[in-house]
Phi, psi and omega in degrees: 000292168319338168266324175302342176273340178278351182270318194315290205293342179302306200271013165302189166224217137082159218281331215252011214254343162257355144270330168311302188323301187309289194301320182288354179283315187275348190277318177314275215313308190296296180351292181251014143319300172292307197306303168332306179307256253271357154295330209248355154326293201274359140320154162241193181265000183255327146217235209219156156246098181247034191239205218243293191298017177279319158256034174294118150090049157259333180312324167257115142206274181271063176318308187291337197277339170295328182287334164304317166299302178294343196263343173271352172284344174274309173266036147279312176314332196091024176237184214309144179102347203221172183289317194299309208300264164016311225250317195271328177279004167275328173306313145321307166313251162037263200289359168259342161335300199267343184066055154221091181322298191295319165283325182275342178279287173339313188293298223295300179314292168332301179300333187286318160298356171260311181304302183325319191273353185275331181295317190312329168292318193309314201283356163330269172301322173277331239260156174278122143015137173261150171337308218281151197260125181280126160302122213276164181307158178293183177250165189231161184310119164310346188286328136357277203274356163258016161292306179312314218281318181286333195290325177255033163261334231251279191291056140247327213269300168303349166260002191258336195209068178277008186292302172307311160298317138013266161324313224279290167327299212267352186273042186266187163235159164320161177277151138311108204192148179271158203276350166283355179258150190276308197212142160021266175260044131262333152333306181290205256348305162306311187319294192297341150328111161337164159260163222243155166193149194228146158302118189224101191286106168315106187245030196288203178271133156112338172210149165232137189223120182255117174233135167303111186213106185332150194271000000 
């Protein structure tokens, strides 16, 4: 889903369409760093923790590691305040930049069936402890949780104040390219194209001389 929101802005035009790509790939990264991180936390060397009662009651076990978890299941979602949020309205920008309506009424839609399933972990992880007494996570290296801890001042830090990076995106400078192709992959199409060549027949008197010469 989420690379499929990344086809909107490839095949946009327009000033917005290569920093959505960017900012939205860093907003990806930090994301699911933390989502993993706090998967692979809560693993063991015997199985994985994919199951869904696996994060029942984690807020009261791990508090710092559920809020970490949640602010990164929220900017998988989009919403406001996170790097994810950020990353998808450029990615709209983008794609209405461009009139492509039909992609964007997907996304919206799409984002809306992904929030459904990311709240079901959240309400997960808050929901209360089962009676039955749960084996507690192993303990894990500090160095472990400030990675988490920075990785989610960072994605919180970039939905609040996405602006310096930004700047940052947009002083880059462009590929060199013509300015009559609209977009991404017709620019690749064109690259992979032969060069055109036309013939040109000499007619003065007395010779004829035929040369290539590009158009």
């Amino acid at each position: 889903a989420h690379l499929g929101y990344l086809v909107i802005a490839f095949i946009a035009s327009g000033k917005h369409a290569a920093p959505a790509v960017i900012f939205y790939l860093v907003a990806y990264f930090i994301t699911m760093l933390i989502a993993f991180g706090a998967v692979t936390i809560l693993s063991d060397g015997l199985r994985d923790a994919d199951r869904m009662e696996d994060y029942r009651g984690l807020f009261w076990h791990r508090p710092w590691l559920a809020g970490s978890f949640t602010a990164a299941l929220l900017s998988l979602a989009g919403i406001p305040l996170t790097a994810g949020f950020i990353g998808k309205f450029y990615v709209l920008l983008a794609g209405a930049d461009s009139a492509l309506w039909s992609l964007v009424v997907f996304l919206v839609i799409n984002s809306a069936i992904g929030l459904f399933y990311y709240l079901r972990v959240i309400v997960i992880m808050f929901s209360a402890p089962k009676v039955v007494a749960q084996a507690r996570p192993r303990r894990v290296p500090w160095t472990a949780g400030l990675t988490m801890t920075v990785l989610t001042l960072c994605l919180v830090w970039l939905g609040a104040f996405p602006g310096p990076l930004l700047d940052v995106i947009y002083e880059i400078p462009a590929p060199a390219h013509d300015q009559t192709t609209s977009s991404l992959i017709q620019r690749s199409y064109i690259s992979f194209m032969p060069p055109k060549h036309s013939q040109e027949v000499s007619t003065s008197p007395g010779r004829s001389i035929i040369a290539n010469s590009p158009r």
